[in-house]
Structures are given as C-alpha cells and as structure tokens.
C-alpha cells in the first residue's frame, strides 16, 4: 500500500539543522524532502553544491538517520560509523597543493621615509665595531675592528632611516644607512654576480625621502631583518647579498657577501639605538 504523504516540517527542519551543525554549509534555503513510497524510503532533494567528499558523507549519514526514523530498525543495519568507514575506504579526498608565485611587478612601489636619521651603534657578532678609515689621497673606507678604552670614540654612529610600506612580507624592514651626521650613505651597486658596498656622498638628503624600488636610488635601500638580538642587512637591489665583515680578522673592509652563511664572513650585527 502506497502513501503519498510529505515528511513533517518539524522533521525536515531537524535534519537540515543537523547537516548545518555538522559543519556542512552546502544547502541553500530551497530544500525539499519527500517520501513518495513508505516502502521505498525517503527522497532528499538538495539545492546547491557538495563542495567536498566529507560534506557528501555527512549528507548520506543524515539521510540514513531520517530513513531509520520512518521504519523499524533492522538488526543488520549499518551504524553511522560503519557507513562512514565503508564510504571512506572507497573514496579518497582530492588534495591540491597550491603554489603562489608573486608577481614581481606588484612589489614595484614607492617607499616613503617614516623615521629619518635615528642614531644607532653597530658592531658585528664578534664585537668588532665599524670604523671609518680616512687616508689622504685614498677613498674613505668602512672597516671593522675591536675597540677598547679611548679608541671607542672611533666607532661609527649609524644613521638609520626606516621606510614604509614593506615591499614583501618576511623580507625585513626597508632602511637606508648613513654614517653619523655626514653626507655619506651605504649603497650597493655593480654587476649582478659581484655587487660592492660603497660609501656615497648624498648632498641633498631630500633625494632619499622617497625611494622607488625600480629606480636607481634603490641601491641605497637595505632590508633589516631581526633575529633575536642581532640583525642582518640584505641589499634590496641584489637579493641574497648581505653586508658583512671578515670573520676573526680586524681592520678589513666591510663588504657584501652572497648568502648569510658565507664562509669567513659575519652577517649578524648588534644594532642599538643611542
């Protein structure tokens, strides 16, 4: 004997609520549940999309529960756990590894100076301080050496200016490094395979008020990356090249090196606000 009765609204609402509460937001407001034949079980019509296999399994379990409420339980009937195990043994959820390749052009932007000429002391991880060597007839050089007692006055005061915004997440704080109250600034330029650290004279500091990452002035820009009590300085113009000092050797020029762990070079510095 057939009976063309509809499932009560209370029962339909209960099942739909059960699906949503189980973390399966795949149904819209148009849901119709019918029972065309009592002997044939229930028919569930769903508007929307099943977004994952776990949602499909949740839906099947909900339908099975609804079916059981309309008929007498059978001893051999699958439990929720049995049905779930059977389904998952035969179906593997698809996993997709998403790799994001940033568009380099999206990082080409203008950086504005936020804080200018903040005085800092600087020494490398071996406690060697930066010192200016100014010899007659020779270009001024930046070297590193141990300083004690009255010689501490030879230590360079680093004039550090920070810029915003950060060009790429995780690369560090964009900074420009000057020498004390002078017009000398550190820059990195040269061929791609061997860029050099230079001391350049900048007569108008206003030229460094803004720096576009695609312009020539990007040679003055470094990324200050902090790690514990030390910091490293990576060239913005030459990624992977870091300011460094000679390991276990004094009075040697401060230069660039390729990589933070280059043999014989120190790339970690202690930088403190004065």
mmCIF file of N, CA and C in Angstrom, residues 42 51 57 82 91 95 149 164 214 229 248:
data_model
loop_
_atom_site.group_PDB
_atom_site.id
_atom_site.type_symbol
_atom_site.label_atom_id
_atom_site.label_comp_id
_atom_site.label_asym_id
_atom_site.label_seq_id
_atom_site.Cartn_x
_atom_site.Cartn_y
_atom_site.Cartn_z
ATOM 1 N N UNK A 42 13.103 7.432 1.819
ATOM 2 C CA UNK A 42 12.891 8.850 1.609
ATOM 3 C C UNK A 42 13.722 9.359 0.445
ATOM 4 N N UNK A 51 30.639 20.521 -1.735
ATOM 5 C CA UNK A 51 31.965 21.077 -2.001
ATOM 6 C C UNK A 51 33.107 20.116 -1.684
ATOM 7 N N UNK A 57 29.584 12.749 2.675
ATOM 8 C CA UNK A 57 29.423 11.704 3.686
ATOM 9 C C UNK A 57 28.473 12.173 4.775
ATOM 10 N N UNK A 82 29.982 2.516 10.817
ATOM 11 C CA UNK A 82 30.195 1.510 9.768
ATOM 12 C C UNK A 82 30.036 2.132 8.387
ATOM 13 N N UNK A 91 36.711 5.934 -1.228
ATOM 14 C CA UNK A 91 36.819 7.281 -1.775
ATOM 15 C C UNK A 91 37.998 7.994 -1.135
ATOM 16 N N UNK A 95 43.474 16.208 -2.820
ATOM 17 C CA UNK A 95 44.260 17.257 -2.183
ATOM 18 C C UNK A 95 45.019 18.005 -3.270
ATOM 19 N N UNK A 149 88.650 51.174 25.505
ATOM 20 C CA UNK A 149 89.122 52.395 26.140
ATOM 21 C C UNK A 149 88.858 53.628 25.296
ATOM 22 N N UNK A 164 58.417 52.953 4.680
ATOM 23 C CA UNK A 164 57.171 52.197 4.578
ATOM 24 C C UNK A 164 56.608 52.372 3.169
ATOM 25 N N UNK A 214 62.055 50.451 -8.321
ATOM 26 C CA UNK A 214 62.516 50.258 -9.690
ATOM 27 C C UNK A 214 63.453 51.350 -10.157
ATOM 28 N N UNK A 229 68.793 38.891 19.088
ATOM 29 C CA UNK A 229 69.452 40.149 19.451
ATOM 30 C C UNK A 229 70.286 40.731 18.325
ATOM 31 N N UNK A 248 87.028 36.750 12.325
ATOM 32 C CA UNK A 248 88.300 36.578 13.056
ATOM 33 C C UNK A 248 89.445 37.411 12.491
#
